[in-house]
PDB file of C-alpha atoms and ligand atoms in Angstrom:
ATOM      1  CA  UNK A  19      92.954 100.699  79.847  1.00  0.00           C
ATOM      2  CA  UNK A  20      94.997 100.538  82.942  1.00  0.00           C
ATOM      3  CA  UNK A  21      97.565 102.498  83.563  1.00  0.00           C
ATOM      4  CA  UNK A  22      99.685  99.905  85.011  1.00  0.00           C
ATOM      5  CA  UNK A  23      99.785  98.039  81.105  1.00  0.00           C
ATOM      6  CA  UNK A  24      99.968 101.358  79.076  1.00  0.00           C
ATOM      7  CA  UNK A  25     103.480 100.544  78.953  1.00  0.00           C
ATOM      8  CA  UNK A  26     104.920 104.647  79.294  1.00  0.00           C
ATOM      9  CA  UNK A  27     102.808 106.605  81.777  1.00  0.00           C
ATOM     10  CA  UNK A  28     104.079 106.900  85.303  1.00  0.00           C
ATOM     11  CA  UNK A  29     102.417 108.114  88.563  1.00  0.00           C
ATOM     12  CA  UNK A  30     105.206 109.236  91.201  1.00  0.00           C
ATOM     13  CA  UNK A  31     103.696 108.718  94.618  1.00  0.00           C
ATOM     14  CA  UNK A  32     105.147 111.442  96.890  1.00  0.00           C
ATOM     15  CA  UNK A  33     105.050 111.604 100.800  1.00  0.00           C
ATOM     16  CA  UNK A  34     103.515 114.816 101.836  1.00  0.00           C
ATOM     17  CA  UNK A  35     105.911 117.496 104.080  1.00  0.00           C
ATOM     18  CA  UNK A  36     109.607 117.774 104.137  1.00  0.00           C
ATOM     19  CA  UNK A  37     109.902 114.718 101.781  1.00  0.00           C
ATOM     20  CA  UNK A  38     108.138 116.266  99.201  1.00  0.00           C
ATOM     21  CA  UNK A  39     109.364 119.568 100.148  1.00  0.00           C
ATOM     22  CA  UNK A  40     112.800 118.250  99.204  1.00  0.00           C
ATOM     23  CA  UNK A  41     111.452 116.336  96.753  1.00  0.00           C
ATOM     24  CA  UNK A  42     110.606 118.815  94.132  1.00  0.00           C
ATOM     25  CA  UNK A  43     113.919 120.247  93.897  1.00  0.00           C
ATOM     26  CA  UNK A  44     115.103 117.242  92.768  1.00  0.00           C
ATOM     27  CA  UNK A  45     112.457 116.354  90.389  1.00  0.00           C
ATOM     28  CA  UNK A  46     112.881 119.834  88.727  1.00  0.00           C
ATOM     29  CA  UNK A  47     116.429 118.877  88.144  1.00  0.00           C
ATOM     30  CA  UNK A  48     114.583 116.181  86.064  1.00  0.00           C
ATOM     31  CA  UNK A  49     112.703 118.406  84.381  1.00  0.00           C
ATOM     32  CA  UNK A  50     109.876 117.134  86.149  1.00  0.00           C
ATOM     33  CA  UNK A  51     107.633 120.013  87.522  1.00  0.00           C
ATOM     34  CA  UNK A  52     104.152 119.823  88.713  1.00  0.00           C
ATOM     35  CA  UNK A  53     101.594 122.209  86.500  1.00  0.00           C
ATOM     36  CA  UNK A  54      99.687 123.310  89.940  1.00  0.00           C
ATOM     37  CA  UNK A  55     101.778 124.727  93.119  1.00  0.00           C
ATOM     38  CA  UNK A  56     101.396 121.487  95.488  1.00  0.00           C
ATOM     39  CA  UNK A  57     101.716 124.014  98.666  1.00  0.00           C
ATOM     40  CA  UNK A  58      98.600 125.794  97.093  1.00  0.00           C
ATOM     41  CA  UNK A  59      96.168 123.143  95.440  1.00  0.00           C
ATOM     42  CA  UNK A  60      94.119 120.564  97.107  1.00  0.00           C
ATOM     43  CA  UNK A  61      94.314 118.889  93.808  1.00  0.00           C
ATOM     44  CA  UNK A  62      95.455 114.957  95.060  1.00  0.00           C
ATOM     45  CA  UNK A  63      96.495 113.997  91.391  1.00  0.00           C
ATOM     46  CA  UNK A  64      98.893 116.567  90.087  1.00  0.00           C
ATOM     47  CA  UNK A  65      99.936 116.854  86.381  1.00  0.00           C
ATOM     48  CA  UNK A  66     103.869 117.532  85.007  1.00  0.00           C
ATOM     49  CA  UNK A  67     105.797 119.458  83.104  1.00  0.00           C
ATOM     50  CA  UNK A  68     106.311 115.583  81.875  1.00  0.00           C
ATOM     51  CA  UNK A  69     102.675 114.316  80.480  1.00  0.00           C
ATOM     52  CA  UNK A  70     103.918 111.107  81.026  1.00  0.00           C
ATOM     53  CA  UNK A  71     104.465 111.269  84.495  1.00  0.00           C
ATOM     54  CA  UNK A  72     101.856 112.711  87.432  1.00  0.00           C
ATOM     55  CA  UNK A  73     102.689 112.878  90.941  1.00  0.00           C
ATOM     56  CA  UNK A  74     100.029 111.844  94.043  1.00  0.00           C
ATOM     57  CA  UNK A  75     101.240 113.292  97.216  1.00  0.00           C
ATOM     58  CA  UNK A  76     100.007 111.513  99.994  1.00  0.00           C
ATOM     59  CA  UNK A  77     100.234 110.127 103.368  1.00  0.00           C
ATOM     60  CA  UNK A  78     104.146 108.721 104.425  1.00  0.00           C
ATOM     61  CA  UNK A  79     102.494 105.235 105.154  1.00  0.00           C
ATOM     62  CA  UNK A  80     100.693 105.114 102.327  1.00  0.00           C
ATOM     63  CA  UNK A  81     103.072 105.806 100.080  1.00  0.00           C
ATOM     64  CA  UNK A  82     104.229 102.061  99.819  1.00  0.00           C
ATOM     65  CA  UNK A  83     100.625 100.565  99.912  1.00  0.00           C
ATOM     66  CA  UNK A  84     100.443 102.546  96.316  1.00  0.00           C
ATOM     67  CA  UNK A  85     103.292 101.136  94.895  1.00  0.00           C
ATOM     68  CA  UNK A  86     103.125  97.618  96.173  1.00  0.00           C
ATOM     69  CA  UNK A  87      99.252  97.701  94.455  1.00  0.00           C
ATOM     70  CA  UNK A  88     100.616  99.407  91.493  1.00  0.00           C
ATOM     71  CA  UNK A  89      98.265 102.266  92.196  1.00  0.00           C
ATOM     72  CA  UNK A  90     101.311 104.188  91.391  1.00  0.00           C
ATOM     73  CA  UNK A  91     104.037 102.593  89.645  1.00  0.00           C
ATOM     74  CA  UNK A  92     107.010 104.540  92.109  1.00  0.00           C
ATOM     75  CA  UNK A  93     106.972 106.172  95.118  1.00  0.00           C
ATOM     76  CA  UNK A  94     108.904 108.301  97.411  1.00  0.00           C
ATOM     77  CA  UNK A  95     109.275 107.259 100.938  1.00  0.00           C
ATOM     78  CA  UNK A  96     111.178 107.775 103.950  1.00  0.00           C
ATOM     79  CA  UNK A  97     113.266 104.580 104.956  1.00  0.00           C
ATOM     80  CA  UNK A  98     111.458 104.642 108.316  1.00  0.00           C
ATOM     81  CA  UNK A  99     108.192 104.274 106.680  1.00  0.00           C
ATOM     82  CA  UNK A 100     109.519 101.499 104.445  1.00  0.00           C
ATOM     83  CA  UNK A 101     111.332  99.636 107.514  1.00  0.00           C
ATOM     84  CA  UNK A 102     107.978  99.601 109.449  1.00  0.00           C
ATOM     85  CA  UNK A 103     105.686  98.422 106.742  1.00  0.00           C
ATOM     86  CA  UNK A 104     107.645  95.686 106.101  1.00  0.00           C
ATOM     87  CA  UNK A 105     107.117  94.045 103.100  1.00  0.00           C
ATOM     88  CA  UNK A 106     109.407  91.826 100.402  1.00  0.00           C
ATOM     89  CA  UNK A 107     107.326  93.097  97.326  1.00  0.00           C
ATOM     90  CA  UNK A 108     108.659  96.561  96.684  1.00  0.00           C
ATOM     91  CA  UNK A 109     111.955  97.293  94.890  1.00  0.00           C
ATOM     92  CA  UNK A 110     114.132 100.023  96.405  1.00  0.00           C
ATOM     93  CA  UNK A 111     116.332 101.165  93.489  1.00  0.00           C
ATOM     94  CA  UNK A 112     117.452 104.354  95.044  1.00  0.00           C
ATOM     95  CA  UNK A 113     118.542 106.340  97.995  1.00  0.00           C
ATOM     96  CA  UNK A 114     117.519 109.842  97.027  1.00  0.00           C
ATOM     97  CA  UNK A 115     119.591 111.018 100.173  1.00  0.00           C
ATOM     98  CA  UNK A 116     116.689 113.629 100.928  1.00  0.00           C
ATOM     99  CA  UNK A 117     114.775 114.359 104.251  1.00  0.00           C
ATOM    100  CA  UNK A 118     117.861 112.663 106.105  1.00  0.00           C
ATOM    101  CA  UNK A 119     117.251 111.929 110.061  1.00  0.00           C
ATOM    102  CA  UNK A 120     117.794 109.497 112.480  1.00  0.00           C
ATOM    103  CA  UNK A 121     115.542 107.200 113.962  1.00  0.00           C
ATOM    104  CA  UNK A 122     116.214 106.616 118.116  1.00  0.00           C
ATOM    105  CA  UNK A 123     115.727 105.619 121.097  1.00  0.00           C
ATOM    106  CA  UNK A 124     114.876 108.429 123.905  1.00  0.00           C
ATOM    107  CA  UNK A 125     113.754 109.089 127.226  1.00  0.00           C
ATOM    108  CA  UNK A 126     114.045 111.575 129.964  1.00  0.00           C
ATOM    109  CA  UNK A 127     117.584 109.682 131.198  1.00  0.00           C
ATOM    110  CA  UNK A 128     119.760 106.837 130.817  1.00  0.00           C
ATOM    111  CA  UNK A 129     117.992 104.699 133.823  1.00  0.00           C
ATOM    112  CA  UNK A 130     117.241 100.981 132.635  1.00  0.00           C
ATOM    113  CA  UNK A 131     113.817 100.145 132.769  1.00  0.00           C
ATOM    114  CA  UNK A 132     112.948  96.352 133.827  1.00  0.00           C
ATOM    115  CA  UNK A 133     110.230  96.163 131.029  1.00  0.00           C
ATOM    116  CA  UNK A 134     110.276  99.657 129.163  1.00  0.00           C
ATOM    117  CA  UNK A 135     106.867 100.893 127.870  1.00  0.00           C
ATOM    118  CA  UNK A 136     107.983 102.431 124.732  1.00  0.00           C
ATOM    119  CA  UNK A 137     105.330 104.920 122.411  1.00  0.00           C
ATOM    120  CA  UNK A 138     105.790 105.098 119.040  1.00  0.00           C
ATOM    121  CA  UNK A 139     104.462 105.053 115.364  1.00  0.00           C
ATOM    122  CA  UNK A 140     107.146 102.250 114.521  1.00  0.00           C
ATOM    123  CA  UNK A 141     105.825  99.357 116.219  1.00  0.00           C
ATOM    124  CA  UNK A 142     107.268  96.763 114.090  1.00  0.00           C
ATOM    125  CA  UNK A 143     110.833  98.475 114.062  1.00  0.00           C
ATOM    126  CA  UNK A 144     110.636  98.888 117.841  1.00  0.00           C
ATOM    127  CA  UNK A 145     110.027  95.414 118.315  1.00  0.00           C
ATOM    128  CA  UNK A 146     112.368  93.709 116.323  1.00  0.00           C
ATOM    129  CA  UNK A 147     114.808  96.178 117.588  1.00  0.00           C
ATOM    130  CA  UNK A 148     114.557  95.074 121.426  1.00  0.00           C
ATOM    131  CA  UNK A 149     114.079  91.739 120.500  1.00  0.00           C
ATOM    132  CA  UNK A 150     117.301  91.917 118.804  1.00  0.00           C
ATOM    133  CA  UNK A 151     118.486  92.568 122.219  1.00  0.00           C
ATOM    134  CA  UNK A 152     116.808  90.166 124.217  1.00  0.00           C
ATOM    135  CA  UNK A 153     114.046  92.628 125.890  1.00  0.00           C
ATOM    136  CA  UNK A 154     110.026  92.529 125.214  1.00  0.00           C
ATOM    137  CA  UNK A 155     108.627  96.323 125.734  1.00  0.00           C
ATOM    138  CA  UNK A 156     105.286  97.224 126.264  1.00  0.00           C
ATOM    139  CA  UNK A 157     104.850  99.141 122.740  1.00  0.00           C
ATOM    140  CA  UNK A 158     102.517 102.062 122.584  1.00  0.00           C
ATOM    141  CA  UNK A 159     101.235 102.745 119.699  1.00  0.00           C
ATOM    142  CA  UNK A 160     100.904 106.835 119.103  1.00  0.00           C
ATOM    143  CA  UNK A 161     100.343 108.750 116.250  1.00  0.00           C
ATOM    144  CA  UNK A 162     102.219 112.200 116.660  1.00  0.00           C
ATOM    145  CA  UNK A 163     103.455 114.291 119.748  1.00  0.00           C
ATOM    146  CA  UNK A 164     105.650 110.803 120.517  1.00  0.00           C
ATOM    147  CA  UNK A 165     107.978 113.524 123.103  1.00  0.00           C
ATOM    148  CA  UNK A 166     104.679 114.316 124.939  1.00  0.00           C
ATOM    149  CA  UNK A 167     104.584 110.551 125.782  1.00  0.00           C
ATOM    150  CA  UNK A 168     107.603 110.560 128.653  1.00  0.00           C
ATOM    151  CA  UNK A 169     106.549 113.989 129.926  1.00  0.00           C
ATOM    152  CA  UNK A 170     103.452 112.829 130.773  1.00  0.00           C
ATOM    153  CA  UNK A 171     103.792 109.539 132.398  1.00  0.00           C
ATOM    154  CA  UNK A 172     102.574 107.646 129.370  1.00  0.00           C
ATOM    155  CA  UNK A 173     106.195 105.510 128.343  1.00  0.00           C
ATOM    156  CA  UNK A 174     109.567 105.441 129.549  1.00  0.00           C
ATOM    157  CA  UNK A 175     111.056 106.013 125.740  1.00  0.00           C
ATOM    158  CA  UNK A 176     109.877 106.731 122.867  1.00  0.00           C
ATOM    159  CA  UNK A 177     110.855 105.403 119.166  1.00  0.00           C
ATOM    160  CA  UNK A 178     110.978 108.467 116.836  1.00  0.00           C
ATOM    161  CA  UNK A 179     112.817 110.549 114.023  1.00  0.00           C
ATOM    162  CA  UNK A 180     115.520 113.165 115.317  1.00  0.00           C
ATOM    163  CA  UNK A 181     116.800 115.793 112.904  1.00  0.00           C
ATOM    164  CA  UNK A 182     118.623 118.312 114.930  1.00  0.00           C
ATOM    165  CA  UNK A 183     117.908 117.036 118.161  1.00  0.00           C
ATOM    166  CA  UNK A 184     115.916 120.682 119.138  1.00  0.00           C
ATOM    167  CA  UNK A 185     112.371 119.023 120.047  1.00  0.00           C
ATOM    168  CA  UNK A 186     114.544 116.537 122.432  1.00  0.00           C
ATOM    169  CA  UNK A 187     116.419 119.121 124.209  1.00  0.00           C
ATOM    170  CA  UNK A 188     113.234 121.360 124.404  1.00  0.00           C
ATOM    171  CA  UNK A 189     111.566 118.868 126.130  1.00  0.00           C
ATOM    172  CA  UNK A 190     114.117 117.590 128.242  1.00  0.00           C
ATOM    173  CA  UNK A 191     114.653 114.197 126.294  1.00  0.00           C
ATOM    174  CA  UNK A 192     117.863 112.786 126.004  1.00  0.00           C
ATOM    175  CA  UNK A 193     118.643 110.406 123.140  1.00  0.00           C
ATOM    176  CA  UNK A 194     119.625 106.696 124.016  1.00  0.00           C
ATOM    177  CA  UNK A 195     120.497 104.762 121.027  1.00  0.00           C
ATOM    178  CA  UNK A 196     120.217 105.208 117.559  1.00  0.00           C
ATOM    179  CA  UNK A 197     118.469 102.653 115.419  1.00  0.00           C
ATOM    180  CA  UNK A 198     118.960 103.540 111.789  1.00  0.00           C
ATOM    181  CA  UNK A 199     120.024 106.272 109.626  1.00  0.00           C
ATOM    182  CA  UNK A 200     117.093 107.448 107.725  1.00  0.00           C
ATOM    183  CA  UNK A 201     116.737 109.375 104.281  1.00  0.00           C
ATOM    184  CA  UNK A 202     114.051 108.822 101.890  1.00  0.00           C
ATOM    185  CA  UNK A 203     114.363 106.002  98.966  1.00  0.00           C
ATOM    186  CA  UNK A 204     112.430 105.628  95.779  1.00  0.00           C
ATOM    187  CA  UNK A 205     110.660 102.531  95.721  1.00  0.00           C
ATOM    188  CA  UNK A 206     109.078 100.877  92.446  1.00  0.00           C
ATOM    189  CA  UNK A 207     106.276  97.974  92.098  1.00  0.00           C
ATOM    190  CA  UNK A 208     107.456  94.832  90.340  1.00  0.00           C
ATOM    191  CA  UNK A 209     105.396  94.128  88.345  1.00  0.00           C
ATOM    192  CA  UNK A 210     105.986  97.675  86.862  1.00  0.00           C
ATOM    193  CA  UNK A 211     109.899  97.134  87.150  1.00  0.00           C
ATOM    194  CA  UNK A 212     108.901  94.405  83.975  1.00  0.00           C
ATOM    195  CA  UNK A 213     105.516  95.716  82.127  1.00  0.00           C
ATOM    196  CA  UNK A 214     106.740  99.617  82.238  1.00  0.00           C
ATOM    197  CA  UNK A 215     110.965  98.536  82.107  1.00  0.00           C
ATOM    198  CA  UNK A 216     112.246 101.292  79.561  1.00  0.00           C
ATOM    199  CA  UNK A 217     110.206 103.849  81.219  1.00  0.00           C
ATOM    200  CA  UNK A 218     110.860 103.023  84.720  1.00  0.00           C
ATOM    201  CA  UNK A 219     114.769 102.472  84.480  1.00  0.00           C
ATOM    202  CA  UNK A 220     114.555 106.097  82.764  1.00  0.00           C
ATOM    203  CA  UNK A 221     113.508 107.827  85.480  1.00  0.00           C
ATOM    204  CA  UNK A 222     115.959 105.657  87.908  1.00  0.00           C
ATOM    205  CA  UNK A 223     118.551 106.622  86.198  1.00  0.00           C
ATOM    206  CA  UNK A 224     117.426 110.275  85.653  1.00  0.00           C
ATOM    207  CA  UNK A 225     116.854 110.176  89.566  1.00  0.00           C
ATOM    208  CA  UNK A 226     120.470 108.859  90.111  1.00  0.00           C
ATOM    209  CA  UNK A 227     122.025 111.569  87.790  1.00  0.00           C
ATOM    210  CA  UNK A 228     120.246 114.167  89.885  1.00  0.00           C
ATOM    211  CA  UNK A 229     120.982 112.756  93.302  1.00  0.00           C
ATOM    212  CA  UNK A 230     123.589 114.916  95.337  1.00  0.00           C
ATOM    213  CA  UNK A 231     126.498 113.358  96.543  1.00  0.00           C
ATOM    214  CA  UNK A 232     126.293 113.251 100.553  1.00  0.00           C
ATOM    215  CA  UNK A 233     128.183 116.384 101.421  1.00  0.00           C
ATOM    216  CA  UNK A 234     131.150 115.921 104.029  1.00  0.00           C
ATOM    217  CA  UNK A 235     130.136 116.027 108.010  1.00  0.00           C
TER     218      UNK A 235
HETATM  219  P1  AMP B 320     114.325 118.265 115.247  1.00  0.00           P
HETATM  220  O1  AMP B 320     113.568 118.988 116.484  1.00  0.00           O
HETATM  221  O2  AMP B 320     114.910 119.061 114.195  1.00  0.00           O
HETATM  222  O3  AMP B 320     115.389 116.873 116.069  1.00  0.00           O
HETATM  223  O4  AMP B 320     112.890 117.202 114.548  1.00  0.00           O
HETATM  224  C1  AMP B 320     112.405 116.150 115.034  1.00  0.00           C
HETATM  225  C2  AMP B 320     111.192 116.356 114.807  1.00  0.00           C
HETATM  226  O5  AMP B 320     110.932 116.526 113.289  1.00  0.00           O
HETATM  227  C3  AMP B 320     109.896 115.374 115.409  1.00  0.00           C
HETATM  228  O6  AMP B 320     109.098 115.102 115.741  1.00  0.00           O
HETATM  229  C4  AMP B 320     110.670 114.161 114.020  1.00  0.00           C
HETATM  230  O7  AMP B 320     109.479 113.663 114.166  1.00  0.00           O
HETATM  231  C5  AMP B 320     110.490 115.120 112.820  1.00  0.00           C
HETATM  232  N1  AMP B 320     111.352 114.672 111.630  1.00  0.00           N
HETATM  233  C6  AMP B 320     112.558 115.127 111.839  1.00  0.00           C
HETATM  234  N2  AMP B 320     113.304 114.533 110.542  1.00  0.00           N
HETATM  235  C7  AMP B 320     112.070 113.985 109.868  1.00  0.00           C
HETATM  236  C8  AMP B 320     111.772 113.399 108.520  1.00  0.00           C
HETATM  237  N3  AMP B 320     113.063 113.353 107.772  1.00  0.00           N
HETATM  238  N4  AMP B 320     110.774 113.412 107.655  1.00  0.00           N
HETATM  239  C9  AMP B 320     109.509 113.188 109.110  1.00  0.00           C
HETATM  240  N5  AMP B 320     109.694 113.953 110.112  1.00  0.00           N
HETATM  241  C10 AMP B 320     110.956 114.152 110.613  1.00  0.00           C
END
């Protein structure tokens, strides 16, 4: 039977990397522990200590796609990825408060550029940000190491995630503006919200109870 229609079982898609690392302790607090160690196992689908719940560990950008298409009823993805995905087809019921960082504009200095060349993994967000300011930058899509682009003369600006600011500093870049505060969110497939109402509600309620209030900063 299609898992989406069996009423009880849930697949949770989780972004690899920092989000997975910070989601595992949160999941452990609601009694969900992978049966194999995700750091060692090459398995892409992990059963958990709760037989009705399994995890799929995938690239951040793929999490909303899995959830929108119902291959996973729920997912954990960064707000940056969700802003870039731009779908109205996902519920986003909970800020999990993990993997916090900021999406910023950075460059070698604050000198204005007439039509800036902006290197980023986030072309949609970047376009919208500049459009709201009446600017039309040239957007250069990159898949990693954004900080290199201004140093190599590829771009005037980057739009990238910043946490401590160390990566920018070590590459001689300065923060010019903050576009958004980022954290990981729980997302839910719209059909699953109806078809698996009880199971999904329970997961949301348990995670809500496990989220730690934001430390004063
Ligand atoms: P930092 O040097 O602490 O400012 O971290 C910046 C680097 O870490 C950049 O390469 C970012 O793309 C990456 N990064 C920071 N926060 C996150 C996050 N929450 N999720 C994924 N990557 C992040």
